[in-house]
Amino acid sequence: MLIGSLDIFCEIIDNYGDIGVVYRLAKEMKKIHGDEVKIRVVLNRLDEFLKINKKAKNIECQEIDDIIYMTEDFLAKNVCTFSPANVIIEAFGCNVLGEYLEKAKEQSSILINLEYLSGEEWIEDVHLMESQMGAPKLKKYFFMPGFTEKTGGVIVDSLFLERKNKVLSNKEIYLEKYLKGLDYKDMLLGTVFSYEKNFFPLVDALINNGKQNCLLILGEKSQISFLELFKKIDVVKLDDETYNIKNITIKFMPFLEQEEYEELINIVDYNFVRGEDSFIRALLTGKPFVWHIYLQEELAHMDKIEGFIDRFKEVLKKEDIDFLEEYTKLLKDYNFRESNSFEIGSENFNDFFKNFEEIKKFSEKYSEFIISKCNLIDKLNRFILKY
């Protein structure tokens, strides 16, 4: 089936991951199909979109790079004049406006329920399962992002890969762009983007890793976490954004739009990331990472961590198992929590830095696997075109 038009619905909850995924998906589908496909993105609010895209304005409907972005309120006010797209994507189980949906049942062909990313085994059985809609024409299917070939994969957008290659080919230019004023040469560089967290164990490990270190802190919650830590340890404030603790330079970064964030995580040596979209970008860099997963009730997020670790190990050769046990224990300990807080956790980062080169080699290998076998854009596009 040809994609004549595509409507993507996204309900942003309280983070940048939801809009990050949808924004990336829309851009990549536009790049693939060009002017042949009209793409509209419907958002419940604009706050997060305004931050990740500097071209965006606080207006109800706007066109950016040949993609139309509108609010749910704008759609509701104008739904009587709307013709639904022939392909619809509802991201993360959001609620599509009832009046729009009634029209779609008569006029549209396929509705994709794009779910949250998971490494759990059961998603392979649900992927591409039809969900009954009671409509004569419109059919709805679950599309389950995951880390195996039998799932929907993850968003491997060519725009990110092109940017990665460009940054790595011109690394000095980008280092100067983001670290101007810092003596970053011979430093081990890392980014931290997290929910509320006590980072004393990380700082303690960096003090003892025998290197000069630089941490680049992104996002309000990460920066607040470090400010809380600074109340309890000796820290030297160099300027409004830069601090020093023994062999560690800590720099608070301004908010970066999506493309700038992608540049930054490709020039550093490792990334601590949060949520879904940043996690996948970290995987695609092929650099060592630590993932702070979105908290869920009754520790449901730990099932996702365990699921990812199981899939992660499946791609590993037997001889690498020793370091992986220590690494995956860190991933679990880093995420074991019933609420986001500044309570100190049980994670031990010493093994992460001790095994850094081994983790780096495997991260590069895993990145190649994800890019070649788990490309969500390719899988989604092929599913629709064969429909």
Short mmCIF file of C-alpha atoms in Angstrom, two decimals:
data_model
loop_
_atom_site.label_atom_id
_atom_site.label_comp_id
_atom_site.label_asym_id
_atom_site.label_seq_id
_atom_site.Cartn_x
_atom_site.Cartn_y
_atom_site.Cartn_z
CA MET A 1 0.00 0.00 0.00
CA LEU A 2 1.32 3.42 -0.90
CA ILE A 3 1.55 5.98 1.87
CA GLY A 4 -0.33 8.95 0.55
CA SER A 5 -0.45 10.79 3.85
CA LEU A 6 0.65 10.11 7.40
CA ASP A 7 -0.76 11.45 10.67
CA ILE A 8 1.28 10.83 13.83
CA PHE A 9 -0.35 11.38 17.23
CA CYS A 10 1.77 11.88 20.34
CA GLU A 11 0.73 12.50 23.94
CA ILE A 12 3.67 13.95 25.82
CA ILE A 13 3.60 13.03 29.50
CA ASP A 14 6.46 14.63 31.42
CA ASN A 15 9.66 14.11 29.50
CA TYR A 16 11.40 14.60 26.17
CA GLY A 17 11.44 10.95 25.14
CA ASP A 18 7.93 10.83 23.67
CA ILE A 19 8.33 13.89 21.49
CA GLY A 20 11.92 12.87 20.73
CA VAL A 21 10.81 9.58 19.20
CA VAL A 22 7.92 11.11 17.26
CA TYR A 23 9.97 14.05 15.98
CA ARG A 24 12.67 11.65 14.81
CA LEU A 25 10.13 9.33 13.16
CA ALA A 26 8.44 12.16 11.29
CA LYS A 27 11.72 13.56 9.97
CA GLU A 28 12.93 10.18 8.77
CA MET A 29 9.64 9.31 7.02
CA LYS A 30 9.76 12.71 5.29
CA LYS A 31 13.32 12.02 4.17
CA ILE A 32 12.32 8.61 2.76
CA HIS A 33 9.13 9.67 0.98
CA GLY A 34 9.76 13.35 0.26
CA ASP A 35 6.94 15.33 -1.29
CA GLU A 36 5.01 12.14 -2.10
CA VAL A 37 3.77 11.92 1.48
CA LYS A 38 2.07 14.64 3.50
CA ILE A 39 3.04 14.28 7.16
CA ARG A 40 1.19 15.83 10.10
CA VAL A 41 2.15 15.51 13.77
CA VAL A 42 -0.51 16.12 16.45
CA LEU A 43 0.79 16.98 19.94
CA ASN A 44 -1.10 17.42 23.20
CA ARG A 45 1.28 20.26 24.17
CA LEU A 46 4.24 22.18 22.77
CA ASP A 47 6.57 22.88 25.72
CA GLU A 48 9.00 20.04 25.07
CA PHE A 49 8.86 20.45 21.29
CA LEU A 50 9.78 24.14 21.61
CA LYS A 51 12.95 23.11 23.46
CA ILE A 52 14.19 20.35 21.18
CA ASN A 53 13.53 22.31 17.97
CA LYS A 54 14.55 25.98 17.86
CA LYS A 55 12.47 26.54 14.72
CA ALA A 56 9.26 25.71 16.59
CA LYS A 57 6.94 28.49 17.69
CA ASN A 58 4.28 28.57 20.37
CA ILE A 59 1.41 28.51 17.89
CA GLU A 60 -1.30 25.93 17.29
CA CYS A 61 -0.32 24.91 13.77
CA GLN A 62 2.97 25.37 11.95
CA GLU A 63 5.03 23.83 9.16
CA ILE A 64 8.68 23.02 9.82
CA ASP A 65 10.87 21.38 7.17
CA ASP A 66 7.79 20.30 5.19
CA ILE A 67 6.13 18.63 8.19
CA ILE A 68 2.99 20.09 9.78
CA TYR A 69 2.89 20.20 13.59
CA MET A 70 -0.40 21.01 15.31
CA THR A 71 -1.90 20.83 18.76
CA GLU A 72 -4.80 18.60 19.74
CA ASP A 73 -6.81 21.75 20.46
CA PHE A 74 -6.25 22.96 16.90
CA LEU A 75 -7.34 19.59 15.52
CA ALA A 76 -10.44 19.59 17.73
CA LYS A 77 -11.44 23.05 16.52
CA ASN A 78 -10.93 22.16 12.87
CA VAL A 79 -11.76 18.45 12.75
CA CYS A 80 -14.90 19.03 10.68
CA THR A 81 -12.73 20.15 7.75
CA PHE A 82 -10.05 17.46 8.20
CA SER A 83 -9.50 14.45 6.03
CA PRO A 84 -7.65 11.78 8.04
CA ALA A 85 -4.45 10.39 6.52
CA ASN A 86 -4.56 6.94 4.95
CA VAL A 87 -1.85 5.85 7.44
CA ILE A 88 -2.12 6.81 11.12
CA ILE A 89 0.36 6.23 13.92
CA GLU A 90 -0.70 6.62 17.54
CA ALA A 91 2.45 6.73 19.62
CA PHE A 92 2.56 5.12 23.07
CA GLY A 93 -1.14 4.35 23.36
CA CYS A 94 -2.32 7.94 23.19
CA ASN A 95 -5.99 8.74 22.69
CA VAL A 96 -6.86 9.92 19.22
CA LEU A 97 -9.64 12.51 19.07
CA GLY A 98 -12.98 10.72 18.78
CA GLU A 99 -14.39 12.73 15.89
CA TYR A 100 -11.16 12.27 13.93
CA LEU A 101 -11.23 8.53 14.63
CA GLU A 102 -14.81 8.15 13.42
CA LYS A 103 -13.82 9.73 10.13
CA ALA A 104 -10.71 7.55 9.96
CA LYS A 105 -12.79 4.38 10.33
CA GLU A 106 -14.44 5.26 7.03
CA GLN A 107 -11.57 6.88 5.15
CA SER A 108 -8.20 5.56 6.43
CA SER A 109 -6.58 2.16 5.83
CA ILE A 110 -4.20 1.36 8.64
CA LEU A 111 -3.58 2.56 12.19
CA ILE A 112 -0.29 1.63 13.85
CA ASN A 113 -0.24 1.50 17.63
CA LEU A 114 3.45 2.28 18.24
CA GLU A 115 4.21 1.06 21.75
CA TYR A 116 7.00 1.77 24.23
CA LEU A 117 10.35 0.09 23.82
CA SER A 118 10.87 -3.16 25.71
CA GLY A 119 13.38 -6.02 25.82
CA GLU A 120 10.89 -8.46 27.33
CA GLU A 121 10.35 -11.72 25.40
CA TRP A 122 6.54 -11.50 25.23
CA ILE A 123 6.59 -8.52 22.88
CA GLU A 124 7.67 -10.76 19.99
CA ASP A 125 4.26 -12.49 20.22
CA VAL A 126 2.34 -9.22 20.22
CA HIS A 127 4.32 -7.46 17.49
CA LEU A 128 2.11 -6.89 14.41
CA MET A 129 -0.92 -8.44 16.12
CA GLU A 130 -4.20 -6.97 14.89
CA SER A 131 -6.43 -5.12 17.33
CA GLN A 132 -10.14 -5.18 16.49
CA MET A 133 -11.62 -1.76 15.73
CA GLY A 134 -15.08 -2.69 14.51
CA ALA A 135 -14.45 -0.70 11.34
CA PRO A 136 -15.07 -2.04 7.83
CA LYS A 137 -11.94 -0.50 6.34
CA LEU A 138 -9.51 0.70 8.98
CA LYS A 139 -7.30 -1.97 10.58
CA LYS A 140 -5.19 -1.46 13.70
CA TYR A 141 -1.91 -3.25 14.49
CA PHE A 142 0.42 -3.29 17.47
CA PHE A 143 3.98 -2.33 16.58
CA MET A 144 6.36 -3.30 19.37
CA PRO A 145 9.83 -1.69 19.46
CA GLY A 146 12.48 -4.04 20.81
CA PHE A 147 15.99 -5.45 20.52
CA THR A 148 15.48 -8.56 18.37
CA GLU A 149 14.78 -9.19 14.71
CA LYS A 150 11.28 -10.47 15.59
CA THR A 151 10.26 -7.15 17.15
CA GLY A 152 9.77 -3.70 15.66
CA GLY A 153 13.37 -2.71 16.44
CA VAL A 154 14.47 0.79 17.44
CA ILE A 155 14.60 4.04 15.54
CA VAL A 156 17.82 3.98 13.55
CA ASP A 157 17.43 7.16 11.56
CA SER A 158 19.83 7.89 8.76
CA LEU A 159 19.95 11.52 9.89
CA PHE A 160 21.54 10.42 13.16
CA LEU A 161 24.01 8.09 11.43
CA GLU A 162 25.01 10.83 8.97
CA ARG A 163 25.52 13.25 11.85
CA LYS A 164 27.56 10.67 13.76
CA ASN A 165 29.93 10.17 10.83
CA LYS A 166 30.24 13.91 10.28
CA VAL A 167 31.07 14.55 13.94
CA LEU A 168 33.62 11.75 14.16
CA SER A 169 35.31 13.01 10.99
CA ASN A 170 35.56 16.52 12.44
CA LYS A 171 35.90 15.75 16.14
CA GLU A 172 38.22 18.64 17.03
CA ILE A 173 35.76 21.17 15.61
CA TYR A 174 32.90 19.78 17.70
CA LEU A 175 35.03 19.45 20.84
CA GLU A 176 35.86 23.14 20.56
CA LYS A 177 32.19 23.93 19.89
CA TYR A 178 30.94 22.35 23.12
CA LEU A 179 34.01 22.44 25.43
CA LYS A 180 35.46 25.83 24.57
CA GLY A 181 37.44 27.18 27.51
CA LEU A 182 38.11 23.73 28.99
CA ASP A 183 41.45 21.96 28.79
CA TYR A 184 39.73 18.79 27.57
CA LYS A 185 42.75 17.12 25.96
CA ASP A 186 43.77 13.93 27.78
CA MET A 187 40.50 14.00 29.73
CA LEU A 188 38.05 11.11 29.90
CA LEU A 189 34.84 12.80 28.74
CA GLY A 190 31.34 11.74 29.79
CA THR A 191 27.80 13.11 29.66
CA VAL A 192 25.19 12.72 32.40
CA PHE A 193 21.47 13.03 31.59
CA SER A 194 19.29 11.50 34.31
CA TYR A 195 16.31 11.71 36.58
CA GLU A 196 16.91 12.70 40.22
CA LYS A 197 19.90 10.75 41.46
CA ASN A 198 22.64 10.71 44.08
CA PHE A 199 25.89 10.77 42.10
CA PHE A 200 28.30 10.36 44.99
CA PRO A 201 29.21 6.77 43.90
CA LEU A 202 30.06 8.03 40.41
CA VAL A 203 32.16 10.93 41.67
CA ASP A 204 33.92 8.62 44.11
CA ALA A 205 34.80 6.19 41.29
CA LEU A 206 36.07 9.00 39.06
CA ILE A 207 38.32 10.30 41.85
CA ASN A 208 39.91 6.86 41.97
CA ASN A 209 40.07 5.93 38.26
CA GLY A 210 43.56 7.38 37.75
CA LYS A 211 42.49 9.80 35.01
CA GLN A 212 41.61 13.43 34.51
CA ASN A 213 37.84 13.46 34.05
CA CYS A 214 35.26 15.81 32.62
CA LEU A 215 31.53 15.37 33.20
CA LEU A 216 29.05 17.32 31.09
CA ILE A 217 25.74 17.58 32.93
CA LEU A 218 22.58 17.88 30.84
CA GLY A 219 19.03 18.62 31.89
CA GLU A 220 17.55 20.29 34.93
CA LYS A 221 17.08 17.11 36.98
CA SER A 222 20.69 16.05 36.45
CA GLN A 223 22.02 19.47 37.38
CA ILE A 224 19.85 19.68 40.49
CA SER A 225 21.16 16.25 41.48
CA PHE A 226 24.74 17.50 41.31
CA LEU A 227 23.90 20.71 43.17
CA GLU A 228 22.45 18.55 45.96
CA LEU A 229 25.69 16.57 46.01
CA PHE A 230 27.81 19.72 46.12
CA LYS A 231 26.20 20.60 49.48
CA LYS A 232 27.86 17.54 51.00
CA ILE A 233 31.35 17.43 49.45
CA ASP A 234 34.22 19.85 48.85
CA VAL A 235 33.80 21.45 45.45
CA VAL A 236 35.44 24.48 43.84
CA LYS A 237 33.19 26.70 41.74
CA LEU A 238 35.17 27.98 38.74
CA ASP A 239 32.31 29.96 37.14
CA ASP A 240 28.51 29.81 36.91
CA GLU A 241 28.60 26.56 34.92
CA THR A 242 31.88 24.90 35.87
CA TYR A 243 33.01 23.14 39.04
CA ASN A 244 36.05 21.18 40.12
CA ILE A 245 36.40 18.22 42.47
CA LYS A 246 40.00 16.95 42.63
CA ASN A 247 40.62 15.28 39.21
CA ILE A 248 37.07 15.97 37.94
CA THR A 249 35.85 18.99 36.00
CA ILE A 250 32.06 19.25 35.98
CA LYS A 251 30.35 21.50 33.45
CA PHE A 252 26.62 22.26 33.39
CA MET A 253 25.49 22.38 29.78
CA PRO A 254 22.72 24.63 28.40
CA PHE A 255 19.63 22.91 27.03
CA LEU A 256 20.54 21.45 23.65
CA GLU A 257 18.15 20.82 20.80
CA GLN A 258 17.94 17.26 19.52
CA GLU A 259 20.56 17.62 16.80
CA GLU A 260 23.07 19.30 19.15
CA TYR A 261 22.62 16.55 21.73
CA GLU A 262 23.45 14.01 19.04
CA GLU A 263 26.66 15.87 18.23
CA LEU A 264 27.72 16.00 21.86
CA ILE A 265 27.19 12.32 22.70
CA ASN A 266 29.30 11.34 19.70
CA ILE A 267 32.39 13.33 20.72
CA VAL A 268 32.63 12.13 24.33
CA ASP A 269 33.92 8.77 25.60
CA TYR A 270 30.79 7.54 27.41
CA ASN A 271 27.20 8.56 28.06
CA PHE A 272 24.86 8.26 31.03
CA VAL A 273 21.39 8.64 29.54
CA ARG A 274 17.76 8.54 30.61
CA GLY A 275 14.43 7.51 29.11
CA GLU A 276 14.00 5.80 25.77
CA ASP A 277 15.11 8.07 22.96
CA SER A 278 18.42 9.13 24.55
CA PHE A 279 19.11 5.50 25.44
CA ILE A 280 18.81 4.43 21.81
CA ARG A 281 21.04 7.31 20.68
CA ALA A 282 23.61 6.13 23.24
CA LEU A 283 23.47 2.59 21.82
CA LEU A 284 23.95 3.89 18.30
CA THR A 285 27.08 5.85 19.24
CA GLY A 286 28.78 2.53 20.06
CA LYS A 287 30.20 4.02 23.26
CA PRO A 288 29.95 2.71 26.84
CA PHE A 289 26.67 3.79 28.44
CA VAL A 290 24.57 3.62 31.59
CA TRP A 291 20.79 3.82 31.20
CA HIS A 292 18.49 5.50 33.75
CA ILE A 293 15.13 4.05 32.84
CA TYR A 294 11.81 5.84 33.30
CA LEU A 295 10.39 4.89 36.69
CA GLN A 296 7.23 2.75 36.78
CA GLU A 297 4.96 1.63 39.59
CA GLU A 298 5.64 -1.66 41.40
CA LEU A 299 9.18 -1.74 39.96
CA ALA A 300 7.82 -2.62 36.51
CA HIS A 301 10.79 -0.72 35.01
CA MET A 302 13.10 -3.38 36.43
CA ASP A 303 11.42 -5.98 34.20
CA LYS A 304 12.39 -3.81 31.23
CA ILE A 305 15.97 -3.52 32.48
CA GLU A 306 16.17 -7.29 32.95
CA GLY A 307 14.65 -7.82 29.51
CA PHE A 308 17.15 -5.53 27.85
CA ILE A 309 20.07 -7.19 29.65
CA ASP A 310 18.89 -10.60 28.45
CA ARG A 311 18.76 -9.36 24.84
CA PHE A 312 22.10 -7.60 25.33
CA LYS A 313 23.74 -10.86 26.42
CA GLU A 314 22.33 -12.79 23.48
CA VAL A 315 24.53 -10.79 21.13
CA LEU A 316 27.63 -11.41 23.22
CA LYS A 317 30.27 -14.01 22.56
CA LYS A 318 30.97 -16.41 25.41
CA GLU A 319 34.43 -15.04 26.26
CA ASP A 320 32.99 -11.62 27.11
CA ILE A 321 30.69 -12.87 29.87
CA ASP A 322 32.97 -12.08 32.83
CA PHE A 323 32.98 -8.32 32.45
CA LEU A 324 29.33 -8.32 31.39
CA GLU A 325 28.16 -9.71 34.73
CA GLU A 326 29.72 -6.74 36.51
CA TYR A 327 28.43 -4.30 33.93
CA THR A 328 24.85 -5.55 33.97
CA LYS A 329 24.83 -5.58 37.77
CA LEU A 330 25.65 -1.88 37.60
CA LEU A 331 22.74 -1.31 35.20
CA LYS A 332 20.37 -3.02 37.64
CA ASP A 333 21.70 -1.30 40.76
CA TYR A 334 21.65 2.10 39.05
CA ASN A 335 17.93 1.69 38.34
CA PHE A 336 16.63 -0.11 41.42
CA ARG A 337 14.34 2.45 43.06
CA GLU A 338 10.71 2.89 44.05
CA SER A 339 10.83 6.65 43.53
CA ASN A 340 13.17 9.19 41.99
CA SER A 341 15.15 10.67 44.87
CA PHE A 342 18.58 11.77 46.06
CA GLU A 343 19.00 8.68 48.21
CA ILE A 344 22.35 7.02 47.67
CA GLY A 345 22.14 3.76 45.71
CA SER A 346 24.17 0.58 45.84
CA GLU A 347 25.79 0.95 42.42
CA ASN A 348 29.55 0.54 42.11
CA PHE A 349 31.12 2.32 39.14
CA ASN A 350 34.68 1.12 39.76
CA ASP A 351 34.19 -1.93 37.52
CA PHE A 352 32.71 0.25 34.78
CA PHE A 353 35.94 2.23 34.52
CA LYS A 354 38.18 -0.79 35.17
CA ASN A 355 36.52 -2.65 32.26
CA PHE A 356 36.04 0.45 30.15
CA GLU A 357 37.92 -0.74 27.06
CA GLU A 358 36.12 -4.13 27.04
CA ILE A 359 32.75 -2.42 27.43
CA LYS A 360 33.68 -0.05 24.62
CA LYS A 361 34.50 -2.91 22.24
CA PHE A 362 31.23 -4.64 22.97
CA SER A 363 29.25 -1.41 22.71
CA GLU A 364 30.64 -0.93 19.21
CA LYS A 365 29.69 -4.51 18.33
CA TYR A 366 26.20 -4.11 19.77
CA SER A 367 25.72 -0.85 17.88
CA GLU A 368 26.49 -2.64 14.61
CA PHE A 369 23.93 -5.34 15.48
CA ILE A 370 21.20 -2.79 16.25
CA ILE A 371 21.86 -0.80 13.08
CA SER A 372 21.87 -3.84 10.78
CA LYS A 373 19.13 -5.99 12.39
CA CYS A 374 16.77 -3.77 14.39
CA ASN A 375 15.94 -0.75 12.26
CA LEU A 376 12.40 0.31 13.23
CA ILE A 377 12.04 2.78 10.37
CA ASP A 378 12.82 0.10 7.79
CA LYS A 379 10.55 -2.44 9.48
CA LEU A 380 7.64 -0.01 9.79
CA ASN A 381 8.01 1.25 6.25
CA ARG A 382 8.15 -2.26 4.78
CA PHE A 383 5.12 -3.39 6.82
CA ILE A 384 3.00 -0.53 5.50
CA LEU A 385 4.19 -0.83 1.90
CA LYS A 386 3.41 -4.59 1.88
CA TYR A 387 0.01 -4.09 3.48
#
